[in-house]
Coordinates of C-alpha atoms and ligand atoms in Angstrom, one line a residue:
X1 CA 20.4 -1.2 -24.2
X2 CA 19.8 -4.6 -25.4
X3 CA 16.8 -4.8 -27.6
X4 CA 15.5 -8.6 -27.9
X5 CA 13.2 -10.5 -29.8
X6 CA 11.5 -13.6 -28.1
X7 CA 9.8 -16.2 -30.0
X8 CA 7.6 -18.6 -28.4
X9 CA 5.0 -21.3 -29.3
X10 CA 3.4 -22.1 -26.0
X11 CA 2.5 -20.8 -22.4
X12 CA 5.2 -18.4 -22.5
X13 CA 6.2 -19.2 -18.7
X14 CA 9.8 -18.4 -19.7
X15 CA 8.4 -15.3 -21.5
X16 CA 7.1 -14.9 -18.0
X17 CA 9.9 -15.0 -16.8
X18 CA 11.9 -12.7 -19.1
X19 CA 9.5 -10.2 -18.5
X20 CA 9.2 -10.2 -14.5
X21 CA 13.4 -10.3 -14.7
X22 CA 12.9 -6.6 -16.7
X23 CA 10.6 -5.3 -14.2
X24 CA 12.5 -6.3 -10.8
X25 CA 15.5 -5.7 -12.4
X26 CA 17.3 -8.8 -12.5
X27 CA 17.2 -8.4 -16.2
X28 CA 19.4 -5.6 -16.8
X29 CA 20.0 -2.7 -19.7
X30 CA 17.4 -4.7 -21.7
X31 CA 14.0 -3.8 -23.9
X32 CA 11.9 -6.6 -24.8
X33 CA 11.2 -5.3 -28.5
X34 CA 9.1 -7.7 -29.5
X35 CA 7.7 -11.2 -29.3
X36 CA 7.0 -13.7 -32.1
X37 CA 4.7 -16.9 -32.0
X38 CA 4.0 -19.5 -35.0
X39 CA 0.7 -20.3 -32.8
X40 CA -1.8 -17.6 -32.6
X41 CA -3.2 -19.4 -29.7
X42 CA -0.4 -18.9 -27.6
X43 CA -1.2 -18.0 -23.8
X44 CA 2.4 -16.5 -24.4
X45 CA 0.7 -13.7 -26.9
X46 CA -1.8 -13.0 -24.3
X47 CA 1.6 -12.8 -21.6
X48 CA 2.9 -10.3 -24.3
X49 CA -0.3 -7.8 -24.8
X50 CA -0.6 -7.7 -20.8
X51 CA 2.6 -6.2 -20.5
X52 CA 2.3 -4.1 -23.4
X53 CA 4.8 -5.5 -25.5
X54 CA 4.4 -6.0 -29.7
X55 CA 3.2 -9.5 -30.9
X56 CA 3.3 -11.2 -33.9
X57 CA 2.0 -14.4 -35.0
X58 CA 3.5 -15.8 -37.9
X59 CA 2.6 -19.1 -38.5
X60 CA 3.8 -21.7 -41.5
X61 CA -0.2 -23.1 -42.2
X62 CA -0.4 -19.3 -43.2
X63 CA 1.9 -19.5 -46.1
X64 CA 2.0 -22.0 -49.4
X65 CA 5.6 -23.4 -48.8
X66 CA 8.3 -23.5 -46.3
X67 CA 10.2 -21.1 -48.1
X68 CA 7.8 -18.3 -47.8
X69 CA 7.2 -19.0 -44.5
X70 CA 10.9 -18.8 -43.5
X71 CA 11.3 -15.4 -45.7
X72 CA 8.0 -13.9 -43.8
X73 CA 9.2 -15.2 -40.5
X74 CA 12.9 -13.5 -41.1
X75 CA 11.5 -10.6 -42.1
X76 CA 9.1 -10.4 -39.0
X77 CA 12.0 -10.7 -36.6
X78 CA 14.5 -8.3 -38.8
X79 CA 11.6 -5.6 -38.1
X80 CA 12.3 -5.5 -34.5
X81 CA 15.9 -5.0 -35.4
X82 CA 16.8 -7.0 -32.3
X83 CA 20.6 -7.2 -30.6
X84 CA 19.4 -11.0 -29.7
X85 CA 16.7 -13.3 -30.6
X86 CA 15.9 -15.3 -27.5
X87 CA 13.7 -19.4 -28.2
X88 CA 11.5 -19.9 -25.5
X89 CA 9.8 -22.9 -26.3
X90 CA 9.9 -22.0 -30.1
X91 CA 9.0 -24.9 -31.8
X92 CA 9.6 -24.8 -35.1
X93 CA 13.2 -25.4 -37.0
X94 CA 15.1 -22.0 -37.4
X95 CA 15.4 -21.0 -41.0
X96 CA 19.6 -21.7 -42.2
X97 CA 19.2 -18.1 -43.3
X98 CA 18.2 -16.6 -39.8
X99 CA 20.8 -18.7 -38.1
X100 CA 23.8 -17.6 -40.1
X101 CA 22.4 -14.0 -39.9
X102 CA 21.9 -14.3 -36.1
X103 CA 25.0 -16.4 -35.2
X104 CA 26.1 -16.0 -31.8
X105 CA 22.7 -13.4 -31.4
X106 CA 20.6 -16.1 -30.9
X107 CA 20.0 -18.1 -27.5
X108 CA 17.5 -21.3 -26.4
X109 CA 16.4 -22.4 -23.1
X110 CA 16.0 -26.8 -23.4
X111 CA 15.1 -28.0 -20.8
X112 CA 17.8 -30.6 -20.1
X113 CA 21.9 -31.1 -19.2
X114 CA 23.0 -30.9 -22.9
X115 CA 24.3 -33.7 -24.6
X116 CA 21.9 -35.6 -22.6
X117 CA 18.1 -36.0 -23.8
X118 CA 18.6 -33.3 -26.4
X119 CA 18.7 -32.9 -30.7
X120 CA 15.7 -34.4 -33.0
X121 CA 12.6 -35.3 -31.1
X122 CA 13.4 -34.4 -27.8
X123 CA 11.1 -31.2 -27.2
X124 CA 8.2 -30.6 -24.0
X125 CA 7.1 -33.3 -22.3
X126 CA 9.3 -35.9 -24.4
X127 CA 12.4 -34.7 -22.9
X128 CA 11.4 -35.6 -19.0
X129 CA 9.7 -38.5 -20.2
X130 CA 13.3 -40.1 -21.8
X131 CA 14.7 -39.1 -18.5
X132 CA 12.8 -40.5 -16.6
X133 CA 12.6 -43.9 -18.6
X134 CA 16.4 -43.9 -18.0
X135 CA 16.5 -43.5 -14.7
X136 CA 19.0 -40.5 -14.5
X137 CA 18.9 -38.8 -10.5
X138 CA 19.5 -35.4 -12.1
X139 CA 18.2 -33.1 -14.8
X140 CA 18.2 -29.6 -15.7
X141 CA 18.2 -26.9 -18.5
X142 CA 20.4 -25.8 -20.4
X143 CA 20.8 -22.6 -22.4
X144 CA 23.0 -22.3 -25.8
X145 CA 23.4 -20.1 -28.8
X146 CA 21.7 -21.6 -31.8
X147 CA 23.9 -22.9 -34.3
X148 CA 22.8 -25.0 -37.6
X149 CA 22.3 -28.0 -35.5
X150 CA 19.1 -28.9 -33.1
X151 CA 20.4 -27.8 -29.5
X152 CA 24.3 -28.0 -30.4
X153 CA 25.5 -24.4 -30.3
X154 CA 27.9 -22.6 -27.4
X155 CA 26.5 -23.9 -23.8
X156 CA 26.3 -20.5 -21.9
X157 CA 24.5 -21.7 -18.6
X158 CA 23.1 -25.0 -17.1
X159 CA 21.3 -25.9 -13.6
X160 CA 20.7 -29.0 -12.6
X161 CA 17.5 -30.3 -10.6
X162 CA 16.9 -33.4 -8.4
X163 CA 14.8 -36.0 -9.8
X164 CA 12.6 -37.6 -6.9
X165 CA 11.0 -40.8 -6.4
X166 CA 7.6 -41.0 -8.2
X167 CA 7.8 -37.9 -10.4
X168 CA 5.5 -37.7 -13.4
X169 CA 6.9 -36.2 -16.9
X170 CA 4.5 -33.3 -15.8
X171 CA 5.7 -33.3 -12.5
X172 CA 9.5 -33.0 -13.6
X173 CA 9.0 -30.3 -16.6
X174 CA 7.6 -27.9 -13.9
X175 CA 10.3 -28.6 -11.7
X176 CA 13.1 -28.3 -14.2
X177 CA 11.0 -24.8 -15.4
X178 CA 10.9 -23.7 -11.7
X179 CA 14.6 -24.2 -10.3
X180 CA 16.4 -23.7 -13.6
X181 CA 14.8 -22.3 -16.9
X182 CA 13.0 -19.5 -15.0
X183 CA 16.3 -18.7 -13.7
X184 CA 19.0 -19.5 -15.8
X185 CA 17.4 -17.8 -19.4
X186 CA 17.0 -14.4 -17.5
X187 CA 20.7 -15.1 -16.0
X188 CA 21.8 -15.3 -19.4
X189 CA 20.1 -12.6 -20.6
X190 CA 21.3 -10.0 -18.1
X191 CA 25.2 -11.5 -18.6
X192 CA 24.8 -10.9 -23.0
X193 CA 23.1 -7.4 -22.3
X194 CA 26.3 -6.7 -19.7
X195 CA 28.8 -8.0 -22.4
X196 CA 30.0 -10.5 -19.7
X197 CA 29.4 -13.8 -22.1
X198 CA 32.0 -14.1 -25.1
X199 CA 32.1 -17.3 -27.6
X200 CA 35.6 -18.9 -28.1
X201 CA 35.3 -21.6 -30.9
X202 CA 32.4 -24.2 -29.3
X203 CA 32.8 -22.8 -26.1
X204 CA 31.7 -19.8 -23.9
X205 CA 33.4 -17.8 -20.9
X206 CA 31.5 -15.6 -19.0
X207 CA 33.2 -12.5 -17.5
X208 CA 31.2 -12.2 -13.9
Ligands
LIG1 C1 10.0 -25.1 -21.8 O1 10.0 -26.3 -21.1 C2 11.3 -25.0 -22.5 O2 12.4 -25.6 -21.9 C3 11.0 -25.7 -23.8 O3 9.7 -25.4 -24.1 C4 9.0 -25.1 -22.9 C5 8.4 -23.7 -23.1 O4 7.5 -23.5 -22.1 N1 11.9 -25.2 -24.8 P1 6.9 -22.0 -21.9 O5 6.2 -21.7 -23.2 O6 8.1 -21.1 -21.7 O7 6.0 -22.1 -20.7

């Protein structure tokens, strides 16, 4: 069984998402153990007490540096004593410490085609708004093992989604969460918890 952490800052629709794949069993031989937001007004909390599953909130205005924030946070997701951590729209940079401890055990769901639209700055809304500015006809999401960079660990899974004529940033982010996030982060999920997904140097090959 595949225990995993998810740690979220927002709406928690990929939460959502995670934990609907667990209860219709798309999402196999997996236990959400526990989810994690810096934002204690996260809808995503709310997502996680309806279902019954343990929330924390730990946030960095909480502690007096960054330092103590990043030992408290470590130490919040070490509790759980997850197999994988899982970035759902977690919004604040990973501690070096928890991504060396957690390499390879740590996945994110961005919501574009990595390379394209993704590293510093390109987060939410932002994302679909460079798009768009450039004119690309297709998007997507893409998710990746976290590695020290911003979004340039092991690509496991990416969909892509048609960009139509007069979309709005909002318009394409729900898109992009509809046809690909929603689907690909449980897909990803289910293959790690089936030990169908192994990492050979920057690159992954999943066994179907
Ligand atoms: C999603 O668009 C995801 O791609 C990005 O942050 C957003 C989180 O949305 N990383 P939600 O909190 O899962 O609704």
């Amino acid at each position: 069984m595949l225990k995993i952490v998810v740690m979220v800052s927002g709406g928690g629709t990929n939460l959502q998402a995670i934990i609907d794949g667990v209860k219709d069993g798309k999402i196999t031989n997996t236990q959400i153990a526990g989810v994690i937001s810096n934002n204690r007004n996260a809808y995503a909390l709310k997502r996680a007490e309806e279902n019954g599953i343990p929330s924390l909130c730990v946030s960095p205005k909480d502690y007096e540096s960054r330092e103590i924030f990043n030992e408290k946070l470590l130490e919040a997701v070490d509790g759980f004593e997850p197999d994988l951590i899982v970035l759902a729209g977690f919004l604040v940079v990973i501690p070096p410490e928890m991504t060396a401890k957690y390499k390879n055990r740590m996945i994110n769901i961005h919501p574009s085609l990595i390379p394209s639209f993704c590293g510093k700055g390109f987060y939410g809304l932002k994302v679909h708004e460079a798009a768009l500015e450039r004119g690309v006809k297709v998007v997507g999401a893409t998710v990746h093992f976290v590695d020290e960079g911003t979004d340039t660990g092991p690509i496991i899974l990416q969909k892509a989604v048609e960009v139509q004529q007069g979309d709005t940033p909002e318009v394409l982010q729900r898109r992009v969460m509809e046809q690909a996030e929603w689907i690909i982060l449980p897909r990803a999920i289910d293959l790690i918890a089936n030990g169908k997904v192994r990492v050979e140097a920057h690159r992954t090959w999943i066994e179907e």
